[in-house]
Amino acid sequence: MTDERDPPEIPLEPFPVHRPESPFPPLYESLPPPADPPSDWIETADAHDLPTRENRLAALGRFAFPPAPPLDDEGVAARDRRWTSRTIGVSAVFLLVFNAVSPLNWSRQQAPSWLQGTVQQMSEVWVAQLAVFGVDMPRQGAREAWMAARDARFIGQEPAPESTAAGDS
């Protein structure tokens, strides 16, 4: 009994050796040749020679509503102002809904005055109304994740100092 393995049946060489003999016959020899599918293709036909029929509704629409002439510089500027105004409006509404606590925090940092008190009272009502719908939950979740990351410490490190900033409520 020896610790050596039996020699392999195929001699090991630096490159694989092609063995032409196979116990399995090739599949293509046992299958019948594929037949051409029936076709109505005409060799002399050209797709550009075929008659095309325009949609009647599209033709009527082009007749009833002809395309407008291209815009001049003043028209392009007006279109750009409309796009900019809509973008700013949508952004402002988005921020008023999803970041409603910012005006409240701003008003708390200002010196007491009639404007500060009015903004603070309106912001408190607005934040309370939006909290009913749960709109403030993504902002609160992001803030809690940031606070947890800020307060995280390595093993053996001193705990984070208590923060008394106005925005840490």
Tab-separated table of N, CA, C and O in Angstrom, residues 111-164:
chain	number	residue	atom	x	y	z
A	111	ALA	N	-34.613	87.771	18.037
A	111	ALA	CA	-34.964	88.599	19.198
A	111	ALA	C	-36.485	88.752	19.237
A	111	ALA	O	-37.142	88.821	18.188
A	112	PRO	N	-37.070	88.797	20.438
A	112	PRO	CA	-38.524	88.917	20.535
A	112	PRO	C	-39.019	90.199	19.866
A	112	PRO	O	-38.501	91.288	20.085
A	113	SER	N	-40.026	90.023	19.012
A	113	SER	CA	-40.671	91.154	18.349
A	113	SER	C	-42.027	90.681	17.851
A	113	SER	O	-42.382	89.506	17.973
A	114	TRP	N	-42.775	91.628	17.272
A	114	TRP	CA	-44.084	91.254	16.759
A	114	TRP	C	-43.930	90.248	15.618
A	114	TRP	O	-44.654	89.259	15.554
A	115	LEU	N	-42.985	90.470	14.697
A	115	LEU	CA	-42.764	89.573	13.563
A	115	LEU	C	-42.315	88.198	14.046
A	115	LEU	O	-42.824	87.167	13.580
A	116	GLN	N	-41.408	88.161	14.993
A	116	GLN	CA	-40.910	86.880	15.515
A	116	GLN	C	-42.037	86.098	16.167
A	116	GLN	O	-42.177	84.901	15.960
A	117	GLY	N	-42.848	86.766	16.961
A	117	GLY	CA	-43.958	86.080	17.632
A	117	GLY	C	-44.987	85.563	16.640
A	117	GLY	O	-45.519	84.451	16.785
A	118	THR	N	-45.282	86.362	15.619
A	118	THR	CA	-46.257	85.943	14.608
A	118	THR	C	-45.751	84.739	13.830
A	118	THR	O	-46.480	83.766	13.623
A	119	VAL	N	-44.491	84.790	13.395
A	119	VAL	CA	-43.914	83.664	12.641
A	119	VAL	C	-43.873	82.414	13.503
A	119	VAL	O	-44.186	81.311	13.044
A	120	GLN	N	-43.530	82.568	14.770
A	120	GLN	CA	-43.448	81.408	15.665
A	120	GLN	C	-44.825	80.785	15.863
A	120	GLN	O	-44.968	79.559	15.791
A	121	GLN	N	-45.854	81.599	16.090
A	121	GLN	CA	-47.194	81.046	16.300
A	121	GLN	C	-47.720	80.372	15.037
A	121	GLN	O	-48.291	79.271	15.100
A	122	MET	N	-47.526	81.010	13.897
A	122	MET	CA	-47.991	80.408	12.638
A	122	MET	C	-47.228	79.116	12.343
A	122	MET	O	-47.814	78.128	11.882
A	123	SER	N	-45.929	79.097	12.628
A	123	SER	CA	-45.125	77.895	12.381
A	123	SER	C	-45.534	76.757	13.296
A	123	SER	O	-45.573	75.593	12.869
A	124	GLU	N	-45.833	77.073	14.557
A	124	GLU	CA	-46.269	76.016	15.478
A	124	GLU	C	-47.571	75.383	15.002
A	124	GLU	O	-47.729	74.159	15.026
A	125	VAL	N	-48.515	76.203	14.541
A	125	VAL	CA	-49.780	75.667	14.033
A	125	VAL	C	-49.542	74.841	12.769
A	125	VAL	O	-50.097	73.751	12.614
A	126	TRP	N	-48.698	75.351	11.868
A	126	TRP	CA	-48.405	74.643	10.610
A	126	TRP	C	-47.732	73.297	10.873
A	126	TRP	O	-48.098	72.285	10.280
A	127	VAL	N	-46.763	73.280	11.785
A	127	VAL	CA	-46.070	72.031	12.110
A	127	VAL	C	-47.039	71.045	12.748
A	127	VAL	O	-47.018	69.849	12.441
A	128	ALA	N	-47.912	71.523	13.629
A	128	ALA	CA	-48.885	70.637	14.274
A	128	ALA	C	-49.864	70.064	13.252
A	128	ALA	O	-50.230	68.886	13.326
A	129	GLN	N	-50.302	70.879	12.287
A	129	GLN	CA	-51.227	70.392	11.268
A	129	GLN	C	-50.561	69.350	10.371
A	129	GLN	O	-51.184	68.351	10.012
A	130	LEU	N	-49.315	69.553	10.020
A	130	LEU	CA	-48.620	68.588	9.171
A	130	LEU	C	-48.276	67.308	9.932
A	130	LEU	O	-48.203	66.231	9.342
A	131	ALA	N	-48.068	67.426	11.254
A	131	ALA	CA	-47.753	66.235	12.047
A	131	ALA	C	-48.934	65.272	12.074
A	131	ALA	O	-48.740	64.062	12.226
A	132	VAL	N	-50.135	65.786	11.907
A	132	VAL	CA	-51.322	64.930	11.868
A	132	VAL	C	-51.224	63.955	10.697
A	132	VAL	O	-51.615	62.795	10.804
A	133	PHE	N	-50.672	64.411	9.586
A	133	PHE	CA	-50.553	63.573	8.397
A	133	PHE	C	-49.255	62.779	8.363
A	133	PHE	O	-49.024	62.015	7.433
A	134	GLY	N	-48.362	62.972	9.324
A	134	GLY	CA	-47.103	62.232	9.370
A	134	GLY	C	-46.074	62.729	8.381
A	134	GLY	O	-45.136	62.005	8.036
A	135	VAL	N	-46.224	63.964	7.920
A	135	VAL	CA	-45.289	64.504	6.937
A	135	VAL	C	-43.926	64.754	7.567
A	135	VAL	O	-42.903	64.723	6.886
A	136	ASP	N	-43.881	64.977	8.862
A	136	ASP	CA	-42.621	65.288	9.537
A	136	ASP	C	-41.807	64.035	9.883
A	136	ASP	O	-40.681	64.148	10.343
A	137	MET	N	-42.347	62.860	9.647
A	137	MET	CA	-41.652	61.628	10.039
A	137	MET	C	-40.330	61.407	9.297
A	137	MET	O	-39.346	61.012	9.924
A	138	PRO	N	-40.230	61.644	7.976
A	138	PRO	CA	-38.929	61.458	7.326
A	138	PRO	C	-37.863	62.401	7.888
A	138	PRO	O	-36.715	62.001	8.090
A	139	ARG	N	-38.235	63.652	8.143
A	139	ARG	CA	-37.273	64.601	8.700
A	139	ARG	C	-36.855	64.180	10.099
A	139	ARG	O	-35.678	64.221	10.450
A	140	GLN	N	-37.809	63.749	10.897
A	140	GLN	CA	-37.474	63.294	12.255
A	140	GLN	C	-36.595	62.051	12.211
A	140	GLN	O	-35.655	61.919	13.003
A	141	GLY	N	-36.885	61.138	11.298
A	141	GLY	CA	-36.054	59.933	11.178
A	141	GLY	C	-34.631	60.262	10.776
A	141	GLY	O	-33.672	59.709	11.325
A	142	ALA	N	-34.472	61.173	9.821
A	142	ALA	CA	-33.130	61.571	9.399
A	142	ALA	C	-32.404	62.282	10.537
A	142	ALA	O	-31.206	62.070	10.760
A	143	ARG	N	-33.120	63.118	11.280
A	143	ARG	CA	-32.500	63.827	12.407
A	143	ARG	C	-32.090	62.856	13.513
A	143	ARG	O	-31.011	62.976	14.085
A	144	GLU	N	-32.948	61.885	13.816
A	144	GLU	CA	-32.607	60.900	14.848
A	144	GLU	C	-31.399	60.060	14.420
A	144	GLU	O	-30.540	59.743	15.249
A	145	ALA	N	-31.323	59.701	13.143
A	145	ALA	CA	-30.163	58.948	12.660
A	145	ALA	C	-28.895	59.786	12.770
A	145	ALA	O	-27.836	59.281	13.162
A	146	TRP	N	-28.995	61.081	12.451
A	146	TRP	CA	-27.833	61.951	12.555
A	146	TRP	C	-27.418	62.111	14.018
A	146	TRP	O	-26.229	62.071	14.338
A	147	MET	N	-28.389	62.281	14.920
A	147	MET	CA	-28.076	62.428	16.351
A	147	MET	C	-27.429	61.138	16.883
A	147	MET	O	-26.480	61.200	17.672
A	148	ALA	N	-27.940	59.985	16.460
A	148	ALA	CA	-27.351	58.720	16.913
A	148	ALA	C	-25.923	58.575	16.395
A	148	ALA	O	-25.032	58.118	17.127
A	149	ALA	N	-25.682	58.972	15.157
A	149	ALA	CA	-24.329	58.884	14.606
A	149	ALA	C	-23.402	59.875	15.301
A	149	ALA	O	-22.227	59.582	15.537
A	150	ARG	N	-23.927	61.048	15.633
A	150	ARG	CA	-23.111	62.056	16.307
A	150	ARG	C	-22.749	61.607	17.723
A	150	ARG	O	-21.638	61.843	18.208
A	151	ASP	N	-23.675	60.940	18.396
A	151	ASP	CA	-23.438	60.505	19.771
A	151	ASP	C	-22.720	59.158	19.854
A	151	ASP	O	-22.364	58.722	20.943
A	152	ALA	N	-22.500	58.479	18.751
A	152	ALA	CA	-21.832	57.176	18.770
A	152	ALA	C	-20.373	57.356	19.182
A	152	ALA	O	-19.711	58.318	18.809
A	153	ARG	N	-19.883	56.409	19.949
A	153	ARG	CA	-18.495	56.445	20.422
A	153	ARG	C	-17.877	55.067	20.276
A	153	ARG	O	-18.556	54.052	20.261
A	154	PHE	N	-16.549	55.060	20.174
A	154	PHE	CA	-15.819	53.808	20.136
A	154	PHE	C	-15.794	53.198	21.533
A	154	PHE	O	-16.032	53.869	22.540
A	155	ILE	N	-15.456	51.918	21.591
A	155	ILE	CA	-15.369	51.232	22.880
A	155	ILE	C	-14.259	51.884	23.693
A	155	ILE	O	-13.150	52.091	23.213
A	156	GLY	N	-14.562	52.223	24.941
A	156	GLY	CA	-13.582	52.831	25.826
A	156	GLY	C	-13.506	54.342	25.696
A	156	GLY	O	-12.780	54.991	26.454
A	157	GLN	N	-14.229	54.927	24.797
A	157	GLN	CA	-14.214	56.375	24.620
A	157	GLN	C	-15.243	57.003	25.561
A	157	GLN	O	-16.258	56.397	25.902
A	158	GLU	N	-14.965	58.224	25.956
A	158	GLU	CA	-15.883	58.913	26.856
A	158	GLU	C	-17.203	59.171	26.147
A	158	GLU	O	-17.246	59.372	24.940
A	159	PRO	N	-18.322	59.194	26.892
A	159	PRO	CA	-19.609	59.460	26.261
A	159	PRO	C	-19.649	60.874	25.688
A	159	PRO	O	-18.890	61.751	26.104
A	160	ALA	N	-20.530	61.089	24.758
A	160	ALA	CA	-20.656	62.385	24.111
A	160	ALA	C	-21.159	63.416	25.106
A	160	ALA	O	-21.979	63.119	25.971
A	161	PRO	N	-20.654	64.648	25.029
A	161	PRO	CA	-21.131	65.690	25.944
A	161	PRO	C	-22.584	66.016	25.642
A	161	PRO	O	-23.040	65.955	24.503
A	162	GLU	N	-23.316	66.372	26.688
A	162	GLU	CA	-24.729	66.743	26.520
A	162	GLU	C	-24.795	68.053	25.777
A	162	GLU	O	-24.097	69.032	26.118
A	163	SER	N	-25.610	68.109	24.754
A	163	SER	CA	-25.739	69.305	23.943
A	163	SER	C	-26.944	70.105	24.418
A	163	SER	O	-28.007	69.561	24.665
A	164	THR	N	-26.756	71.426	24.549
A	164	THR	CA	-27.870	72.273	24.994
A	164	THR	C	-28.249	73.261	23.901
A	164	THR	O	-28.847	74.293	24.170
